[in-house]
Short mmCIF file of C-alpha atoms and ligand atoms in Angstrom, two decimals:
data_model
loop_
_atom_site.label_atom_id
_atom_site.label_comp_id
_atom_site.label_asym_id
_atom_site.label_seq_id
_atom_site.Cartn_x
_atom_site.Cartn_y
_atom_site.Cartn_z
CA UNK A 982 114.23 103.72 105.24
CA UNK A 983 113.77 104.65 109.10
CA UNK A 984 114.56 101.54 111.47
CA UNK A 985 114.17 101.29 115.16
CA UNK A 986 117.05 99.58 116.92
CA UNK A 987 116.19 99.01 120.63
CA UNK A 988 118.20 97.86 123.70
CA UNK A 989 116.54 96.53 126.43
CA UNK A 990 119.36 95.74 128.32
CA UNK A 991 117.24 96.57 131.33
CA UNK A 992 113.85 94.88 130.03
CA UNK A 993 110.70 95.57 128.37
CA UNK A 994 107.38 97.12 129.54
CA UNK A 995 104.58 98.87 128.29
CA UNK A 996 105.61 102.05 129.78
CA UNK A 997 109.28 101.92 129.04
CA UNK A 998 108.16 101.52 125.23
CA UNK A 999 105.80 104.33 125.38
CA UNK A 1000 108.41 106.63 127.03
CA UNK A 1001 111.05 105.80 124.61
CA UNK A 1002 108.60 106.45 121.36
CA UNK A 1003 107.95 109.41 123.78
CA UNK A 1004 111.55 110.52 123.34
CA UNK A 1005 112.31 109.91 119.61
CA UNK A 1006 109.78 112.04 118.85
CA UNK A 1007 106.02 110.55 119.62
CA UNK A 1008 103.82 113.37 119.55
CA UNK A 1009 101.54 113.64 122.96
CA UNK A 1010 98.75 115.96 121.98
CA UNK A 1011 98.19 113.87 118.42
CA UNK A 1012 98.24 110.53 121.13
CA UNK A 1013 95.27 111.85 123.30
CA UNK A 1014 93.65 113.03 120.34
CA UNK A 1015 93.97 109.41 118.83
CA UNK A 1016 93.02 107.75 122.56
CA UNK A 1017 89.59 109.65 122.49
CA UNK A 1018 88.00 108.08 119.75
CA UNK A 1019 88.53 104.83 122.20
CA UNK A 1020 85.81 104.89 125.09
CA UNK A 1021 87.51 104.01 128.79
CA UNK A 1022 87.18 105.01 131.88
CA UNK A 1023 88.44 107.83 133.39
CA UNK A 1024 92.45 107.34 133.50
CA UNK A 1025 95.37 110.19 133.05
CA UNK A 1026 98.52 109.94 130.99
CA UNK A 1027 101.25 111.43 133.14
CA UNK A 1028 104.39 112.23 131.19
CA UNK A 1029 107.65 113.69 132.43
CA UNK A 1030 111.26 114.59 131.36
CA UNK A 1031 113.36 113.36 134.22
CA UNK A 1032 116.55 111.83 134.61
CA UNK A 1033 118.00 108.50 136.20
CA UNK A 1034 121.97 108.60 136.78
CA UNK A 1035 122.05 112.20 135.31
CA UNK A 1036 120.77 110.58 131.63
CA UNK A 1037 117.60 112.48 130.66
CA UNK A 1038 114.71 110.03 129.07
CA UNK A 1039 110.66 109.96 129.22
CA UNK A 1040 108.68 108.55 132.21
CA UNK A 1041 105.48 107.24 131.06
CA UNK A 1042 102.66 106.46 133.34
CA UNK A 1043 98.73 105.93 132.88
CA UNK A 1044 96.71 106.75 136.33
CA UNK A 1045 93.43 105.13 136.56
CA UNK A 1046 91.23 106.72 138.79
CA UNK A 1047 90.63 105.21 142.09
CA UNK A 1048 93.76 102.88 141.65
CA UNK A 1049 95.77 102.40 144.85
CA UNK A 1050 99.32 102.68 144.93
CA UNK A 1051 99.63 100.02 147.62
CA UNK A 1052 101.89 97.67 145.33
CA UNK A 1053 102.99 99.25 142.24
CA UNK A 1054 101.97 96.38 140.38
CA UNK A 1055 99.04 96.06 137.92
CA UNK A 1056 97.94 93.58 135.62
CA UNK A 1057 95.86 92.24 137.82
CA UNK A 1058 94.69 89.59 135.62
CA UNK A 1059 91.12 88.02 137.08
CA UNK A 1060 90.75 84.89 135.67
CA UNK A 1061 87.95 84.05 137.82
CA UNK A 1062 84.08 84.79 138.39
CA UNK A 1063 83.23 88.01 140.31
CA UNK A 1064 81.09 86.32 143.09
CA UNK A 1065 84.20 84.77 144.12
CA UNK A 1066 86.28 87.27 144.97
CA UNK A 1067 84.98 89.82 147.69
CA UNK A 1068 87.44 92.23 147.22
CA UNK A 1069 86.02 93.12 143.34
CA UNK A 1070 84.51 96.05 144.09
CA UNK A 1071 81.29 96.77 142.05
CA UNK A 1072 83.26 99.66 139.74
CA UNK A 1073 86.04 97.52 138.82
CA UNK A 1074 84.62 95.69 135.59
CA UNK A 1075 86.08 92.84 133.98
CA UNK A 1076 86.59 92.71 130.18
CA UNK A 1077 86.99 89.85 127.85
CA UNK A 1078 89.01 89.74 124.99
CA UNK A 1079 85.91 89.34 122.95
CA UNK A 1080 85.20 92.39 124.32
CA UNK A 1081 88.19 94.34 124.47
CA UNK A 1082 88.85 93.20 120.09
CA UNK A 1083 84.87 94.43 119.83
CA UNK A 1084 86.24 97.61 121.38
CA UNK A 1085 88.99 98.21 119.57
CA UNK A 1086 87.14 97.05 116.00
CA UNK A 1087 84.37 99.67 116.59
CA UNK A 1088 86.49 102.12 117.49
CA UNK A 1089 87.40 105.12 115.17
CA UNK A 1090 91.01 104.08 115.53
CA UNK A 1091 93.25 103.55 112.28
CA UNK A 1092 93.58 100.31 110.78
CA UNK A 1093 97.53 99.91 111.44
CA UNK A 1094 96.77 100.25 115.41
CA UNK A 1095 93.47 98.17 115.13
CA UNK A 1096 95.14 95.39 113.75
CA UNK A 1097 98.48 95.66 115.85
CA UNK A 1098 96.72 95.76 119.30
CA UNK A 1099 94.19 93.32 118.50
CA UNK A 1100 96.92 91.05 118.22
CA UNK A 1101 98.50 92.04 120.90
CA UNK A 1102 95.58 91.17 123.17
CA UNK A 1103 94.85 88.12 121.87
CA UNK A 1104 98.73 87.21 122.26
CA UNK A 1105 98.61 87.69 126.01
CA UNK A 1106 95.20 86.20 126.42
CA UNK A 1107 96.64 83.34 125.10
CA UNK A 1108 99.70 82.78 127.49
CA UNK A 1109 97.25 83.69 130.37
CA UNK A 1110 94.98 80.87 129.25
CA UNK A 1111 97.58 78.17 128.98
CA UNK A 1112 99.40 79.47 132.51
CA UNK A 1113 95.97 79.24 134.23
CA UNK A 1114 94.50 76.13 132.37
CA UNK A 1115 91.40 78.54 131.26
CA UNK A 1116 89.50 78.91 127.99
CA UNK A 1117 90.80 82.04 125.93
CA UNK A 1118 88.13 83.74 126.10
CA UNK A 1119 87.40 83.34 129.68
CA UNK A 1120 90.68 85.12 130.81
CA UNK A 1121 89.11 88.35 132.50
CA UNK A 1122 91.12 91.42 132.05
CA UNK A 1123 90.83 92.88 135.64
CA UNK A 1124 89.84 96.34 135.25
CA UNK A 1125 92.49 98.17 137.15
CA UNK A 1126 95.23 96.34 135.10
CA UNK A 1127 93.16 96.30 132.33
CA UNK A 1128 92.43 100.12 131.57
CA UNK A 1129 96.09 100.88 131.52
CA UNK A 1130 97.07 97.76 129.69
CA UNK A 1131 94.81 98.65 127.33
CA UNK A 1132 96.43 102.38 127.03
CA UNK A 1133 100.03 101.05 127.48
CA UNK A 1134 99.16 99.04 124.28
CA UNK A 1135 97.05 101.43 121.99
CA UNK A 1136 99.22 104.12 122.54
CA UNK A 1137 102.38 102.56 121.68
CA UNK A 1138 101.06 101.47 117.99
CA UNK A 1139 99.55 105.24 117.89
CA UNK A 1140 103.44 105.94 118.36
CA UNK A 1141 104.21 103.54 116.20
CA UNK A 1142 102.20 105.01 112.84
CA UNK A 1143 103.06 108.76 114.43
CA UNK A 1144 107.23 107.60 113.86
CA UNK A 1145 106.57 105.37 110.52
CA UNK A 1146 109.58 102.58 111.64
CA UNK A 1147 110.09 100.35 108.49
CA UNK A 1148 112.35 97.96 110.17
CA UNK A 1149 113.17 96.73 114.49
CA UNK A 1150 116.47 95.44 115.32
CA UNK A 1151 117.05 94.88 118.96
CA UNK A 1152 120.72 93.63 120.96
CA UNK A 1153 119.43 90.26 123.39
CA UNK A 1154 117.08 91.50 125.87
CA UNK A 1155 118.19 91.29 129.57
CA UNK A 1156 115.99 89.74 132.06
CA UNK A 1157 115.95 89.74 136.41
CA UNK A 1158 115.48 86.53 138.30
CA UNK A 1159 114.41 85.52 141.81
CA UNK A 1160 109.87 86.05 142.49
CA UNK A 1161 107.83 89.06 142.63
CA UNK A 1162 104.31 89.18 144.53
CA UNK A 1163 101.20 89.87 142.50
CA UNK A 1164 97.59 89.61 143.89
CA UNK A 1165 97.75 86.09 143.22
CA UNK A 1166 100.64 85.25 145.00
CA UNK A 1167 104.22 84.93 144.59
CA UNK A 1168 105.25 84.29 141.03
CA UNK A 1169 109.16 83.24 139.43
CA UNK A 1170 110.34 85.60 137.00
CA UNK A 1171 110.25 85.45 134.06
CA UNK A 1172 106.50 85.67 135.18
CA UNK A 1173 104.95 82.62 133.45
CA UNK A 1174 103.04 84.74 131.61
CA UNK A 1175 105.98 85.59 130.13
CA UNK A 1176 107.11 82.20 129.41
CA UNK A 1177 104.05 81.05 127.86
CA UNK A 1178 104.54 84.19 125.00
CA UNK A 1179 108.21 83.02 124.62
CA UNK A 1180 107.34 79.86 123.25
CA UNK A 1181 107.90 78.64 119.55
CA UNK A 1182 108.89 82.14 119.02
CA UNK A 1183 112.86 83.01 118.53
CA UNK A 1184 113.74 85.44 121.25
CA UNK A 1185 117.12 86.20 122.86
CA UNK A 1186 116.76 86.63 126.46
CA UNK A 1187 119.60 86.74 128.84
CA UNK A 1188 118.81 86.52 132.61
CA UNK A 1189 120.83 88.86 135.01
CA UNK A 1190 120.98 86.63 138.33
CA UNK A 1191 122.07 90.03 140.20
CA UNK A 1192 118.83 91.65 140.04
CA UNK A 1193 116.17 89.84 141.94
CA UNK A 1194 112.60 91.21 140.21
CA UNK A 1195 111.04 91.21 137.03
CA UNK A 1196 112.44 93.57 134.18
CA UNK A 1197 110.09 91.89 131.15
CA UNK A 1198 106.60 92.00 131.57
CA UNK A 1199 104.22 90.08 129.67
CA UNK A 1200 102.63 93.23 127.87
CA UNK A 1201 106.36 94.93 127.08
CA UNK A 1202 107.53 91.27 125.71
CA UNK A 1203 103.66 91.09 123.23
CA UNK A 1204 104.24 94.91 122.48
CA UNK A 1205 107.91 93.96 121.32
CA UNK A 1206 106.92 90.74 119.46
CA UNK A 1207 104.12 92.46 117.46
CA UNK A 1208 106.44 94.66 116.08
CA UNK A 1209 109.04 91.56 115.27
CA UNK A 1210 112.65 92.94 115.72
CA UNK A 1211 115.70 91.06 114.16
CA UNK A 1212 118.25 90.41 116.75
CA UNK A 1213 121.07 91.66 114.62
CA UNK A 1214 123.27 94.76 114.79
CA UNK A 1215 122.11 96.97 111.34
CA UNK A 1216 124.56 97.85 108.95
CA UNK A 1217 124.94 101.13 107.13
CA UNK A 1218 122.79 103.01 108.78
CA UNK A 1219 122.98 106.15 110.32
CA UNK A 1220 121.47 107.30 113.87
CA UNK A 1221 119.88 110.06 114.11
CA UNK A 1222 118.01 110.02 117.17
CA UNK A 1223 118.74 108.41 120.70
CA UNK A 1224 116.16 108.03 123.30
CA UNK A 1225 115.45 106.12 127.08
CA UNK A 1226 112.15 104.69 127.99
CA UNK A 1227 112.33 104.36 132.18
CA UNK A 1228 110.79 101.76 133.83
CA UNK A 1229 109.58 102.05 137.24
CA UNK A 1230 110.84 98.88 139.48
CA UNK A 1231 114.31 100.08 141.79
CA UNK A 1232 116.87 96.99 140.24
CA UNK A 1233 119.86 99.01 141.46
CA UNK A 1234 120.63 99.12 138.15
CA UNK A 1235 119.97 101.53 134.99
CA UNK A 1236 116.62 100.78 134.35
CA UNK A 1237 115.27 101.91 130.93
CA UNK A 1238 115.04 100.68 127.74
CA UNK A 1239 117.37 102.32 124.87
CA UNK A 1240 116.43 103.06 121.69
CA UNK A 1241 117.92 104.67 118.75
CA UNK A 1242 116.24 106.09 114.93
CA UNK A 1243 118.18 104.91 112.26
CA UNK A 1244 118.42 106.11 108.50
CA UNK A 1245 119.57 104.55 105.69
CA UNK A 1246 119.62 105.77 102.46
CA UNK A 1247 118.62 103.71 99.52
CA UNK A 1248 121.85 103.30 97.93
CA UNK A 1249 123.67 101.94 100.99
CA UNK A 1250 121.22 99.06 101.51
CA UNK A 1251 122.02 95.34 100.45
CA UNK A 1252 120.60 93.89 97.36
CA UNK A 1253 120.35 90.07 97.18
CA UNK A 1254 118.17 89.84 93.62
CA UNK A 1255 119.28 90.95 90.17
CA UNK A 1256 115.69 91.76 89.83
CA UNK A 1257 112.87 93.61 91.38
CA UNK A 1258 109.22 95.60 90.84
CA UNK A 1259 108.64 99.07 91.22
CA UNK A 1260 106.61 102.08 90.71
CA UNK A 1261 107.06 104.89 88.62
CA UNK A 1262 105.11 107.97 89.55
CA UNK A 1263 105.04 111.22 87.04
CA UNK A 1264 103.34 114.69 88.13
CA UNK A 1265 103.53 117.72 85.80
CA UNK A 1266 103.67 120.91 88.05
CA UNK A 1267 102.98 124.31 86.99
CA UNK A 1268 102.11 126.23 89.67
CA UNK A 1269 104.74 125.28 92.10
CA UNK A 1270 108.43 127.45 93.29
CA UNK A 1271 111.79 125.42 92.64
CA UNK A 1272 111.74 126.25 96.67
CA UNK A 1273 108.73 124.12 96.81
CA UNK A 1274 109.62 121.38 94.94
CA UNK A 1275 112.83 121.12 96.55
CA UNK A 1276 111.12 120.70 99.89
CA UNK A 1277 108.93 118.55 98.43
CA UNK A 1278 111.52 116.13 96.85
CA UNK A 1279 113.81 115.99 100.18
CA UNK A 1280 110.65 115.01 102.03
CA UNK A 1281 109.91 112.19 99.54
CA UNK A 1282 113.69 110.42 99.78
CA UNK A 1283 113.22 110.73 103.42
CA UNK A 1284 110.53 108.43 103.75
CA UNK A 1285 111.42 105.89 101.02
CA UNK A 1286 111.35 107.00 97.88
CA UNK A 1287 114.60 105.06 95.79
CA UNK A 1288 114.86 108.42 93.56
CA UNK A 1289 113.46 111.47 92.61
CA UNK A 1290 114.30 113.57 89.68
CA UNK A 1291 113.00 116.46 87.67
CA UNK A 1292 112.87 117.61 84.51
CA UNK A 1293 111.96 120.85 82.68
CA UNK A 1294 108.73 120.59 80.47
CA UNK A 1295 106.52 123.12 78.42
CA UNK A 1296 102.82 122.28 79.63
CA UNK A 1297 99.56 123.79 78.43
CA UNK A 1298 98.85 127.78 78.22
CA UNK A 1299 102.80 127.98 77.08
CA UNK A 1300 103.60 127.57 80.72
CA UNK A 1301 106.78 126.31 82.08
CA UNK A 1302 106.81 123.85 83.93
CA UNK A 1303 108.59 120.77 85.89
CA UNK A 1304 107.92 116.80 85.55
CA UNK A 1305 108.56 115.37 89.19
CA UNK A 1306 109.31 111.71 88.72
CA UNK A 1307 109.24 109.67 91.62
CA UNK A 1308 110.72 106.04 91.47
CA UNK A 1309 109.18 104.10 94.43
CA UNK A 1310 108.50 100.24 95.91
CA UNK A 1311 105.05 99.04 95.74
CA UNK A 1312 105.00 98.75 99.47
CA UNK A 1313 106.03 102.87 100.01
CA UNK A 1314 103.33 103.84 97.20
CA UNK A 1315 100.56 104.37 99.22
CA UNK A 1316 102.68 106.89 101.36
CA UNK A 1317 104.63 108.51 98.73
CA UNK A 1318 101.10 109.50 97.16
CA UNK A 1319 99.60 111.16 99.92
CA UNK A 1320 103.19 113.00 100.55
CA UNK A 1321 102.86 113.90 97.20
CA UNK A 1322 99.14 115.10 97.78
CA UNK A 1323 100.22 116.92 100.90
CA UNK A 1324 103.44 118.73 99.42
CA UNK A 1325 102.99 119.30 95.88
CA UNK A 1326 100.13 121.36 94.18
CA UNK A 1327 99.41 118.54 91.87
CA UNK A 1328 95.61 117.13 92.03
CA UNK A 1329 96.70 114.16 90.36
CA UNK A 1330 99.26 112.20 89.10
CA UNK A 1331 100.30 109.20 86.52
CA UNK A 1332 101.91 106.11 87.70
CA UNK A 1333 103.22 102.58 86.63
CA UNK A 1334 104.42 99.56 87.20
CA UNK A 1335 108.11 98.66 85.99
CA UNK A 1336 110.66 95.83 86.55
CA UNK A 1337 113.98 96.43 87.03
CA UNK A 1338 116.89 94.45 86.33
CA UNK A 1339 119.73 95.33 89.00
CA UNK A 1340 123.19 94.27 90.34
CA UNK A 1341 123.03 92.61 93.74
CA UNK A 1342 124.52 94.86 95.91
CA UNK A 1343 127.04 94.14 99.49
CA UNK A 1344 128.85 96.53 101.58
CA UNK A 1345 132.27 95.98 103.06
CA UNK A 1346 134.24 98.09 105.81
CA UNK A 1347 137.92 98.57 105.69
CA UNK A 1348 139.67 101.04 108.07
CA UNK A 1349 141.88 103.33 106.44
CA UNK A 1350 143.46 106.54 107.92
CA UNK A 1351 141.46 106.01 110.80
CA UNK A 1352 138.47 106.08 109.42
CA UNK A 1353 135.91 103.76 107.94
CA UNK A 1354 135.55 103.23 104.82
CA UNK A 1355 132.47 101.29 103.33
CA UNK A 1356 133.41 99.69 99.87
CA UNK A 1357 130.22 98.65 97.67
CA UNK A 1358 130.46 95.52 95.72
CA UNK A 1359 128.17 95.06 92.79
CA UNK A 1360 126.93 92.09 91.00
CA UNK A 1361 125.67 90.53 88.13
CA UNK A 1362 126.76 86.88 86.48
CA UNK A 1363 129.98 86.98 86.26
CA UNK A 1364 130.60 90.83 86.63
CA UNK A 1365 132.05 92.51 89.60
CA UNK A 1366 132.21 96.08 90.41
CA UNK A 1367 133.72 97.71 93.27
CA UNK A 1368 132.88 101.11 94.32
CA UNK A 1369 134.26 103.66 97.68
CA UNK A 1370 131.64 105.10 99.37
CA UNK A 1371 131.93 108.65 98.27
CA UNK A 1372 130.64 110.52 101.81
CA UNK A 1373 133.81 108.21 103.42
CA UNK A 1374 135.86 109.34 100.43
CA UNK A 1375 135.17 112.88 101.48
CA UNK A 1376 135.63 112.57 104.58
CA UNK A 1377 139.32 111.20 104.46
CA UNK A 1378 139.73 113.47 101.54
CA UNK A 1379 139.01 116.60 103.57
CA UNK A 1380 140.60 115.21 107.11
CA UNK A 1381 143.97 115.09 105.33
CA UNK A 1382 143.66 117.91 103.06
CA UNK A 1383 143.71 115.85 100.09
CA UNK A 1384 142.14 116.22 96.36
CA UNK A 1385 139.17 113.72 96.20
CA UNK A 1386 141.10 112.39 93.11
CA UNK A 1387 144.33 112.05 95.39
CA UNK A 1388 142.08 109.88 98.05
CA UNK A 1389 140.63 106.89 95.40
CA UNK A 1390 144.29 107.21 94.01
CA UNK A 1391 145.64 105.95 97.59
CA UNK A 1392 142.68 103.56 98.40
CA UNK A 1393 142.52 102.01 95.21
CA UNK A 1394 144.60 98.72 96.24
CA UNK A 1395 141.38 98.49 99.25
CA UNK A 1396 139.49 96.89 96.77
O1 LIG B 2362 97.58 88.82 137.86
C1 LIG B 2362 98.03 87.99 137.16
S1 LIG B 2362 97.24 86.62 136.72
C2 LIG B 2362 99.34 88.12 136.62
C3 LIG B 2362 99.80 87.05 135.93
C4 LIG B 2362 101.04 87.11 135.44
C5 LIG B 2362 101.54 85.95 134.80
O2 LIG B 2362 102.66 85.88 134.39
S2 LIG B 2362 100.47 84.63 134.67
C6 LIG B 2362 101.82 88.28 135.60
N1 LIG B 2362 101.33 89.34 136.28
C7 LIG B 2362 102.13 90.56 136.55
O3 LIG B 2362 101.33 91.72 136.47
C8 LIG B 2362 102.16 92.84 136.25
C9 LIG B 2362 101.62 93.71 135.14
O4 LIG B 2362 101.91 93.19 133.86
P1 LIG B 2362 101.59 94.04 132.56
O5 LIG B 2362 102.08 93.18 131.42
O6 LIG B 2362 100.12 94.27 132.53
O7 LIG B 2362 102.34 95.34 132.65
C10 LIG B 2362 103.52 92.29 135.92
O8 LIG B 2362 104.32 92.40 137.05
C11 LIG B 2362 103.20 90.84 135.58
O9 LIG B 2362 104.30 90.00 135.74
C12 LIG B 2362 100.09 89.29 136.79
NI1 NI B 2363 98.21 85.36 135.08
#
């Protein structure tokens, strides 16, 4: 399993999340790729490596052509007819949301970032329409905010499918205070906007009373609900990846958002049933190197496979061969076949449904020697088992120059 844990300790926008899926690894070339089969006008994504108090991050922008960089503010929501307003000029179209989901529905885009951005827009259309007392969909994305809007939020769910995050966790997220001016005016921050999407929806959301703008905008708080994070610290699980996401507003602080890949492998995650479903996928491979295989299985447990064995088998022709098993959950099926397409020579492969009858599973953490140690408790009825984690084991074990047989000797009261 691969979770996402963020940190917006310095708020959310839509270009601090794009520069942080940036950094853990988005792929740019496979983004534009994905953003042509979506018609807009003529805009630029400008990405650079830079650094803000000597901590190296990704600064994500999206230029629209003829934009002026009078305010640094866009999102320049028109909720009103065009005649109105003299200063529309004739080039600056506003969309709909009817328009904007007809976009995205026509579009050659893949279902995961149809239906995430869809939803998106319709979230924020929604808290513009009860801020300024209009019908949904009468809000009027202006043009100028809405081209890179709609960028900030395609690309991030382009990201999003590029990275394959199972799970979000997030720490409270840190608001400013005080007003900031946008073309209508002066507006308190939170932006109402923002308080519109924060209601009947749990969010933790501090306010820091030192800084005196806006750190959350309304499309960085929709992007960051869509994608649901659990305000919770994870547990047993690795990271393997940090990266910052800078936002462009001078707080006088650290502004960017954190955010960190985290692993976890099957056997360290909690179990609550004594029960569950899963797949079991067989392939008989005869044309494939040990080498191959091997690469092949490691890339399978990596994205969520709960096991993956092989055994030796004599197939057709008198050939030698090997029977990759794959044991998988329904929801990682889909994946797990076309990594098994893409890695193995197989053209085909068997699979079935099985149930599984399991010990609930807990984890907990005891220091010993300076080190943690994560003790697994299993469960079933009235049976308990207790077992060390064997990579902590190890690690104690080879610290203090110890047999491994030595260490569970001396930790054996732990548990
Ligand atoms: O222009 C309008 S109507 C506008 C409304 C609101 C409300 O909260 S209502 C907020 N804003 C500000 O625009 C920028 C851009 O926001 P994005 O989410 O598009 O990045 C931001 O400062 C909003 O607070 C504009
Ligand atoms: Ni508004």
């Amino acid at each position: 399993m691969r979770a996402l844990y963020l940190e917006p300790f310095s708020g959310l926008s839509g270009d601090m999340l794009n520069g942080l899926l940036l950094d853990l690894g988005g792929n740019l070339d496979l983004l534009k790729e994905e953003l042509s089969k979506f018609t807009l006008e003529d805009y630029t994504i400008q990405v650079e490596r830079t650094n803000k108090s000597s901590i190296f991050g990704m600064d994500f922008d999206v230029q629209i052509a003829h934009q002026h960089k009078d305010t640094g503010i866009k999102g320049d929501f028109d909720h009103h007819e065009h005649s109105h307003h003299g200063h529309h000029h004739h080039h600056h179209e506003s969309r709909g949301l009817t328009e904007i989901l007809g976009l995205i529905e026509s579009s050659d885009l893949s279902d995961v970032v149809k239906k995430h951005s869809s939803n998106v827009f319709k979230d924020i259309a929604k808290a513009e329409a009860a801020v300024h007392n209009a019908d949904v969909n009468k809000i009027h994305f202006h043009e100028i905010g809405a081209v890179d809007s709609i960028v900030d939020i395609i690309s991030f769910f382009i990201f999003w499918e590029q990275l394959k995050i199972d799970k979000v966790y997030s720490t409270p997220i840190t608001e400013g205070s005080g007003t900031i001016h946008v073309a209508h005016g002066e507006m308190p921050v939170p932006v109402p906007a923002v308080m519109q999407l924060r209601k009947n929806y749990p969010l933790k959301i501090v306010q820091d009373f030192d800084i005196k703008t806006e750190l959350v905008t309304p499309t960085g708080l929709a992007l960051f609900k869509e994608i649901a994070p659990e305000f919770t610290a994870p547990e047993n699980m690795y990271f393997s990846q940090v990266g910052y996401g800078f936002g462009k507003r001078e707080t006088g602080k650290f502004n960017a958002l954190r955010g960190s890949l985290l692993t976890v492998e099957h056997s360290n995650q909690e179990v609550k049933t004594n029960h569950d479903d899963i797949i079991k996928i067989e392939a008989n491979l005869d044309d494939q190197t040990p080498e191959q295989i091997g690469y092949a299985m490691d890339i399978l447990l990596e994205h969520g496979a709960l096991d993956v064995f092989c055994s030796s088998i004599q197939m057709k022709k008198n050939r030698p061969a090997t029977l990759l098993n794959v044991l998988v959950k329904p929801e990682a099926f889909d994946e797990i076949s076309y990594l098994i397409f893409k890695h193995t020579n197989t053209a085909g492969f068997r699979y079935q449904g099985m149930q599984r009858r399991i010990m609930k599973r807990e984890f907990k953490e005891v220091q010993f020697e300076n080190e943690n140690l994560r003790i697994k408790k299993y469960q079933y009825q009235d049976i308990e088992k207790f077992k060390p984690e064997f990579d902590d084991c190890e690690k104690i074990a080879t610290k203090n120059d110890w047999s491994l047989q030595a260490t569970y000797k001396k930790i054996q009261n732990l548990y």
